[in-house]
Amino acid sequence: MVNFTNKALPRIADAVFTTDFSGETLDVRDTLRSLSFFWQTTEGVLIEKRFSFDPQTYKIKLDVILNNTSMQSFEETFAVSLVNSGPEDARQFSFEGPFAFVDNKLEEVKVKDLDEKNTLTGNISWAGVTDQYFMCAIIPEESSAATVRLSHNTEENLVEVKYIQPGKQLAPGAKQQLEYSLYMGPKKISVLESNGSNLDKAINFGFFDLIAKPCLWLMNAIYRVIPNFGIAIILLTIMFKIIFWPLGTKSYKSMAEMKRLQPLMADIRLKYKDDKKKMNEEIMGLYKTYKVNPMSGCLPMVVQIPVFFAFYRMLYGSIELRHAPFLWWINDLSAPDRLFSFGFTVPMMTPPYGIPVLTIIMGATMFLQQKLSLSLISSGFSGFCGFSAFTGFSFF
């Protein structure tokens, strides 16, 4: 939607545009096609909106041509708006809502914060609305100082992003052409990079971005060799296991060393149970004598946790996995796995309703891990954070 904000040319919001296109549908399959709409104001300004569609890209070229046929000049501030539905669930793990690339920085504004932060100013490269897998954005032909205003219609759950650029004087008989592009497509990094305008910056994994993006690149690299994203994820997980194998080995060794010290530590606790200070001094001396670092079992696991969180964050937001098949009954890696389909709803289960095979397998392995943990604790090995970190490792 196009509009003016200075009100020198009123009534454009209610204008009825005509078109020179006589057909019912515009077929854009093999070649570039254009569609123009016209409206002339009572003040004598002819406005043309020209949309150009290219079958090879998700971009729609928008040219707004102002032709002042009157005898007086006008100065208007021009605005282009996009309206899209807002997020259905505020608890989404990835960001959904209005965002913009301002002064070479991605600005994401949560819908609940629009009352306080509804205006962005600076050098605007693009502005739009995103959900988990798709986005739409207004892209000026040249990024320049401009303003973006954001609003939310709570009744219909619609988010409006309005790109406003400073107006220029339009003299009598003069023409002015404003050029934009509208991107409406997937948040796939290769597609966004090919469209330029820093659109690839729309893919943002938040705090884990520095780790998640290399994970995404590796997953796509493996897919180019083995065209199955399920196998690519498995191979990437094995790669992480191999990389972190030295850290895991260090944890195992530390656990074994701590286990050997358990009887001595038990004697110290019993001997100095009434003197906590002396007890701690003796235990620290024990660590020093046997050259054992009690944190050496924890720290290797702490190093790995951000990587696996970033890995999960990448998998959650990657459009590559949307409707991507794996094996057997798993035909969509972005959806919960379900074997068969029930004809009724199941409490505490997200649709589709069926047998969650992988969830059952994961629960069984966690049960076995817990039994193993309890057996080790009953044998006298307890109070060590490294083991609990290790047993939670396979959860990610």
Coordinates of C-alpha atoms in Angstrom, one line a residue:
M1 CA 0.0 0.0 0.0
V2 CA 1.3 3.5 -0.9
N3 CA 0.4 6.7 1.0
F4 CA 1.4 10.3 1.6
T5 CA 1.8 11.7 5.1
N6 CA 1.9 15.5 4.6
K7 CA -1.7 15.6 3.4
A8 CA -0.9 17.9 0.5
L9 CA -2.4 15.2 -1.7
P10 CA -5.3 13.8 0.4
R11 CA -7.7 11.0 -0.3
I12 CA -5.1 8.5 -1.7
A13 CA -6.0 6.0 1.0
D14 CA -9.6 5.9 -0.5
A15 CA -8.5 6.1 -4.1
V16 CA -9.7 3.7 -6.7
F17 CA -7.0 2.9 -9.1
T18 CA -7.6 1.8 -12.7
T19 CA -5.3 -0.5 -14.8
D20 CA -4.4 -1.0 -18.4
F21 CA -4.4 -4.8 -18.0
S22 CA -7.5 -6.4 -19.6
G23 CA -7.0 -10.0 -18.6
E24 CA -8.2 -11.9 -15.6
T25 CA -4.8 -13.4 -14.6
L26 CA -1.2 -12.4 -15.1
D27 CA 0.9 -15.4 -16.1
V28 CA 4.4 -15.0 -14.8
R29 CA 6.1 -18.2 -15.7
D30 CA 8.7 -17.7 -18.4
T31 CA 9.3 -14.0 -18.7
L32 CA 9.2 -10.7 -16.8
R33 CA 5.7 -9.2 -16.7
S34 CA 4.5 -5.8 -15.5
L35 CA 1.2 -4.5 -14.2
S36 CA 0.4 -0.8 -13.7
F37 CA -2.3 1.0 -11.8
F38 CA -3.3 4.7 -12.3
W39 CA -5.1 7.4 -10.3
Q40 CA -5.2 11.1 -10.8
T41 CA -5.8 13.4 -7.9
T42 CA -8.2 16.4 -8.0
E43 CA -5.1 18.6 -7.6
G44 CA -3.8 17.3 -11.0
V45 CA -1.1 14.8 -9.9
L46 CA -1.1 11.5 -11.8
I47 CA 0.1 8.6 -9.7
E48 CA 1.2 5.3 -11.3
K49 CA 2.0 2.1 -9.4
R50 CA 4.0 -0.3 -11.5
F51 CA 4.6 -3.8 -10.3
S52 CA 7.2 -6.0 -12.2
F53 CA 7.2 -9.7 -11.6
D54 CA 10.2 -11.9 -12.3
P55 CA 9.7 -15.7 -12.3
Q56 CA 13.3 -16.2 -11.3
T57 CA 13.1 -14.3 -8.0
Y58 CA 10.9 -13.8 -5.0
K59 CA 11.3 -10.0 -5.4
I60 CA 8.5 -7.8 -6.8
K61 CA 9.7 -4.5 -8.3
L62 CA 7.6 -1.5 -7.3
D63 CA 7.9 1.8 -9.1
V64 CA 5.8 4.7 -8.0
I65 CA 5.7 7.5 -10.6
L66 CA 4.4 10.9 -9.8
N67 CA 3.5 13.3 -12.7
N68 CA 2.5 16.8 -11.7
T69 CA 0.3 18.1 -14.5
S70 CA -1.0 21.0 -12.4
M71 CA 0.2 24.6 -12.2
Q72 CA 1.4 24.4 -8.6
S73 CA 4.2 22.5 -6.8
F74 CA 3.7 19.9 -4.1
E75 CA 6.0 18.5 -1.4
E76 CA 4.9 15.2 0.1
T77 CA 6.4 12.6 2.4
F78 CA 5.9 9.2 0.7
A79 CA 5.2 5.9 2.5
V80 CA 5.0 2.3 1.5
S81 CA 3.3 -0.2 3.8
L82 CA 3.3 -3.9 4.3
V83 CA 0.6 -5.7 6.4
N84 CA 1.0 -9.2 7.6
S85 CA -0.4 -11.4 10.3
G86 CA 1.3 -11.3 13.7
P87 CA 2.6 -14.3 15.7
E88 CA 0.0 -16.7 16.9
D89 CA 2.0 -17.9 19.9
A90 CA 4.1 -15.4 22.0
R91 CA 6.2 -18.3 23.3
Q92 CA 7.9 -19.1 20.0
F93 CA 11.5 -20.1 20.4
S94 CA 12.5 -18.0 17.4
F95 CA 11.6 -14.3 16.8
E96 CA 8.4 -13.6 14.9
G97 CA 7.2 -10.1 14.2
P98 CA 8.4 -6.8 12.7
F99 CA 12.1 -6.2 12.0
A100 CA 14.3 -4.0 10.0
F101 CA 18.0 -3.5 9.0
V102 CA 18.9 -0.1 10.4
D103 CA 22.4 1.4 10.3
N104 CA 23.9 -2.0 9.5
K105 CA 22.2 -3.6 12.5
L106 CA 19.2 -5.9 12.7
E107 CA 16.4 -4.5 14.8
E108 CA 13.8 -6.9 16.0
V109 CA 10.7 -5.5 17.9
K110 CA 8.4 -7.9 19.7
V111 CA 4.7 -7.3 19.1
K112 CA 4.1 -6.8 22.8
D113 CA 6.7 -4.0 22.8
L114 CA 5.2 -2.0 19.9
D115 CA 3.4 0.5 22.2
E116 CA 6.8 1.6 23.6
K117 CA 9.0 1.1 20.5
N118 CA 7.0 1.8 17.3
T119 CA 9.4 4.0 15.4
L120 CA 12.8 3.2 13.9
T121 CA 15.0 5.9 12.3
G122 CA 18.3 5.8 10.5
N123 CA 19.8 4.4 7.3
I124 CA 17.2 1.8 6.4
S125 CA 18.3 -1.0 4.1
W126 CA 14.9 -2.9 4.4
A127 CA 12.0 -3.4 6.8
G128 CA 9.4 -6.1 7.1
V129 CA 7.7 -8.8 9.0
T130 CA 9.0 -12.3 9.7
D131 CA 7.8 -15.6 11.0
Q132 CA 9.6 -18.9 11.6
Y133 CA 10.3 -19.7 8.0
F134 CA 9.2 -16.8 5.7
M135 CA 9.5 -13.1 5.6
C136 CA 8.2 -10.1 3.6
A137 CA 10.2 -6.9 3.4
I138 CA 10.2 -3.4 1.8
I139 CA 13.5 -2.7 0.1
P140 CA 14.3 0.8 -1.2
E141 CA 16.4 1.0 -4.3
E142 CA 19.1 2.8 -2.4
S143 CA 19.3 2.6 1.4
S144 CA 19.0 6.1 2.9
A145 CA 17.9 8.0 5.9
A146 CA 14.3 7.2 6.5
T147 CA 11.8 6.2 9.2
V148 CA 9.9 3.0 9.8
R149 CA 6.7 3.0 11.8
L150 CA 5.3 -0.1 13.3
S151 CA 1.7 -0.8 14.5
H152 CA -0.4 -3.8 15.6
N153 CA -4.1 -4.4 15.1
T154 CA -4.9 -6.5 18.1
E155 CA -8.4 -7.4 17.0
E156 CA -7.3 -8.9 13.7
N157 CA -3.7 -9.7 14.8
L158 CA -2.2 -7.7 11.9
V159 CA 1.2 -6.1 12.0
E160 CA 1.8 -3.0 9.7
V161 CA 5.3 -1.9 8.7
K162 CA 5.4 1.5 7.1
Y163 CA 8.6 2.7 5.4
I164 CA 8.6 6.6 5.2
Q165 CA 11.2 8.5 3.3
P166 CA 11.6 12.3 3.2
G167 CA 9.6 14.2 0.6
K168 CA 10.9 16.1 -2.4
Q169 CA 9.5 19.2 -4.1
L170 CA 7.5 18.3 -7.2
A171 CA 7.4 21.3 -9.5
P172 CA 4.6 21.9 -12.1
G173 CA 5.2 19.6 -15.1
A174 CA 7.8 17.6 -13.3
K175 CA 8.0 13.8 -12.8
Q176 CA 9.4 11.8 -9.9
Q177 CA 10.0 8.1 -9.8
L178 CA 10.4 6.2 -6.5
E179 CA 11.8 2.7 -6.8
Y180 CA 11.4 -0.2 -4.3
S181 CA 11.4 -3.9 -4.2
L182 CA 9.1 -6.2 -2.2
Y183 CA 10.6 -9.5 -1.0
M184 CA 8.1 -12.2 -0.2
G185 CA 9.8 -15.5 0.2
P186 CA 11.6 -18.0 2.3
K187 CA 14.3 -17.3 4.9
K188 CA 16.8 -19.4 3.1
I189 CA 20.3 -17.9 3.3
S190 CA 21.4 -18.8 -0.3
V191 CA 18.2 -17.1 -1.6
L192 CA 18.6 -14.0 0.5
E193 CA 22.2 -13.6 -0.4
S194 CA 21.4 -13.8 -4.1
N195 CA 18.9 -10.9 -3.6
G196 CA 21.4 -8.6 -2.1
S197 CA 20.5 -5.5 0.1
N198 CA 21.8 -7.3 3.2
L199 CA 18.7 -9.5 3.2
D200 CA 20.7 -12.4 4.5
K201 CA 21.0 -10.5 7.8
A202 CA 17.4 -11.4 8.4
I203 CA 18.5 -14.9 9.5
N204 CA 19.5 -14.4 13.1
F205 CA 19.9 -17.1 15.7
G206 CA 20.2 -14.6 18.5
F207 CA 22.8 -15.2 21.2
F208 CA 24.0 -18.4 19.4
D209 CA 24.3 -16.8 16.0
L210 CA 28.1 -17.0 15.9
I211 CA 27.9 -20.8 16.3
A212 CA 24.6 -21.6 14.6
K213 CA 25.4 -20.1 11.2
P214 CA 28.5 -22.3 10.7
C215 CA 26.3 -25.3 11.7
L216 CA 23.8 -24.3 9.0
W217 CA 26.6 -24.0 6.4
L218 CA 27.9 -27.4 7.4
M219 CA 24.5 -29.0 7.2
N220 CA 23.9 -27.6 3.7
A221 CA 27.4 -28.7 2.6
I222 CA 26.7 -32.3 3.7
Y223 CA 23.3 -32.2 2.0
R224 CA 24.9 -31.3 -1.3
V225 CA 26.9 -34.5 -1.1
I226 CA 24.2 -36.7 0.6
P227 CA 20.7 -35.2 -0.3
N228 CA 19.0 -36.2 2.9
F229 CA 18.8 -33.6 5.7
G230 CA 18.1 -36.3 8.3
I231 CA 21.4 -38.1 7.4
A232 CA 23.1 -34.6 7.3
I233 CA 22.0 -33.9 10.9
I234 CA 23.2 -37.4 12.1
L235 CA 26.6 -36.9 10.4
L236 CA 26.9 -33.4 11.9
T237 CA 26.1 -34.7 15.3
I238 CA 28.8 -37.4 14.9
M239 CA 31.2 -34.7 13.8
F240 CA 30.5 -32.8 17.1
K241 CA 31.0 -36.0 19.1
I242 CA 34.4 -36.5 17.5
I243 CA 35.5 -32.9 18.0
F244 CA 34.5 -33.0 21.7
W245 CA 35.9 -36.5 22.3
P246 CA 39.1 -35.2 24.0
L247 CA 36.9 -33.1 26.3
G248 CA 34.7 -36.1 27.1
T249 CA 37.7 -38.3 27.7
K250 CA 39.0 -35.7 30.1
S251 CA 35.7 -35.8 32.0
Y252 CA 35.8 -39.6 32.2
K253 CA 39.3 -39.5 33.6
S254 CA 38.4 -36.8 36.2
M255 CA 35.4 -38.9 37.2
A256 CA 37.6 -41.9 37.7
E257 CA 40.1 -39.9 39.8
M258 CA 37.3 -38.4 41.9
K259 CA 35.9 -41.9 42.5
R260 CA 39.2 -43.1 43.8
L261 CA 39.3 -40.2 46.3
Q262 CA 35.7 -40.9 47.6
P263 CA 36.8 -43.2 50.5
L264 CA 39.5 -40.7 51.6
M265 CA 37.0 -37.8 51.4
A266 CA 34.5 -39.8 53.4
D267 CA 37.1 -40.3 56.1
I268 CA 37.9 -36.6 56.2
R269 CA 34.2 -35.6 56.4
L270 CA 33.7 -38.0 59.3
K271 CA 36.8 -36.9 61.1
Y272 CA 36.1 -33.2 60.8
K273 CA 32.4 -33.2 60.8
D274 CA 32.3 -30.6 63.5
D275 CA 34.9 -28.3 61.9
K276 CA 33.8 -27.2 58.4
K277 CA 36.8 -25.0 57.8
K278 CA 39.3 -27.7 58.7
M279 CA 37.3 -30.2 56.6
N280 CA 37.5 -28.0 53.5
E281 CA 41.2 -27.4 54.0
E282 CA 41.9 -31.1 54.2
I283 CA 39.8 -31.8 51.1
M284 CA 41.6 -29.1 49.2
G285 CA 44.9 -30.6 50.4
L286 CA 43.8 -34.0 49.2
Y287 CA 43.1 -32.5 45.7
K288 CA 46.5 -30.9 45.7
T289 CA 48.3 -34.1 46.8
Y290 CA 46.7 -36.3 44.1
K291 CA 46.8 -33.5 41.6
V292 CA 43.0 -33.6 41.0
N293 CA 40.9 -30.7 39.8
P294 CA 37.3 -31.1 41.0
M295 CA 36.1 -28.8 38.2
S296 CA 37.8 -30.7 35.4
G297 CA 34.7 -32.9 35.0
C298 CA 32.3 -29.9 34.8
L299 CA 34.2 -27.5 32.5
P300 CA 34.4 -29.8 29.5
M301 CA 30.7 -30.2 29.5
V302 CA 30.1 -26.4 30.0
V303 CA 32.1 -25.8 26.8
Q304 CA 29.9 -28.2 24.8
I305 CA 26.5 -26.9 26.1
P306 CA 26.5 -23.6 24.0
V307 CA 27.3 -25.6 20.8
F308 CA 24.4 -28.0 21.2
F309 CA 22.0 -25.2 22.2
A310 CA 23.1 -23.3 19.0
F311 CA 22.7 -26.6 17.0
Y312 CA 19.1 -26.9 18.3
R313 CA 18.4 -23.3 17.6
M314 CA 19.6 -23.7 14.0
L315 CA 17.5 -26.8 13.4
Y316 CA 14.4 -25.1 14.8
G317 CA 14.6 -22.1 12.5
S318 CA 16.0 -23.7 9.3
I319 CA 13.5 -23.7 6.4
E320 CA 15.6 -26.4 4.8
L321 CA 14.0 -28.9 7.2
R322 CA 10.5 -27.8 6.4
H323 CA 8.7 -30.7 4.7
A324 CA 12.1 -32.5 4.3
P325 CA 11.7 -36.3 4.4
F326 CA 14.0 -38.6 6.3
L327 CA 13.2 -42.3 6.5
W328 CA 10.0 -44.5 6.8
W329 CA 7.2 -42.6 8.5
I330 CA 9.3 -39.4 9.1
N331 CA 8.3 -37.3 6.2
D332 CA 8.7 -33.8 7.7
L333 CA 11.8 -33.0 9.8
S334 CA 10.2 -29.8 11.0
A335 CA 7.2 -31.5 12.5
P336 CA 6.8 -34.0 15.5
D337 CA 7.2 -37.6 14.4
R338 CA 4.0 -39.5 14.5
L339 CA 3.5 -43.1 13.5
F340 CA -0.1 -43.7 12.3
S341 CA -2.8 -41.1 12.8
F342 CA -5.4 -41.1 15.5
G343 CA -8.9 -40.0 14.7
F344 CA -9.1 -38.2 18.0
T345 CA -7.2 -35.6 20.1
V346 CA -4.8 -36.7 22.8
P347 CA -4.3 -34.5 25.9
M348 CA -0.9 -32.9 26.3
M349 CA 0.1 -33.8 22.7
T350 CA 0.6 -31.4 19.9
P351 CA -1.0 -32.3 16.5
P352 CA -0.8 -34.4 14.5
Y353 CA -2.0 -37.1 16.9
G354 CA -0.2 -40.5 16.6
I355 CA 2.5 -42.6 18.2
P356 CA 5.5 -40.5 19.0
V357 CA 8.1 -43.2 18.3
L358 CA 11.3 -41.1 18.7
T359 CA 9.9 -39.5 21.9
I360 CA 9.3 -43.0 23.4
I361 CA 12.9 -44.1 22.4
M362 CA 14.4 -41.0 24.0
G363 CA 12.4 -41.5 27.2
A364 CA 13.6 -45.1 27.4
T365 CA 17.3 -44.1 26.9
M366 CA 16.9 -41.4 29.6
F367 CA 15.4 -44.0 31.9
L368 CA 18.4 -46.3 31.4
Q369 CA 20.8 -43.5 32.0
Q370 CA 19.0 -42.7 35.2
K371 CA 19.2 -46.3 36.3
L372 CA 23.0 -46.3 35.5
S373 CA 23.4 -43.1 37.5
L374 CA 21.6 -44.5 40.5
S375 CA 23.7 -47.7 40.4
L376 CA 26.9 -45.6 40.4
I377 CA 25.7 -43.4 43.2
S378 CA 24.8 -46.5 45.3
S379 CA 28.4 -47.8 44.8
G380 CA 29.8 -44.7 46.5
F381 CA 30.2 -42.3 43.6
S382 CA 28.2 -39.1 44.4
G383 CA 28.5 -35.4 44.7
F384 CA 30.2 -34.8 41.4
C385 CA 28.8 -32.4 38.9
G386 CA 30.7 -33.9 36.0
F387 CA 28.7 -37.1 36.0
S388 CA 25.3 -35.4 36.0
A389 CA 26.6 -33.2 33.1
F390 CA 27.7 -36.3 31.2
T391 CA 24.3 -38.1 31.7
G392 CA 22.5 -35.1 30.3
F393 CA 24.8 -34.8 27.3
S394 CA 22.9 -37.1 25.1
F395 CA 19.7 -35.2 25.7
F396 CA 20.7 -32.5 23.2

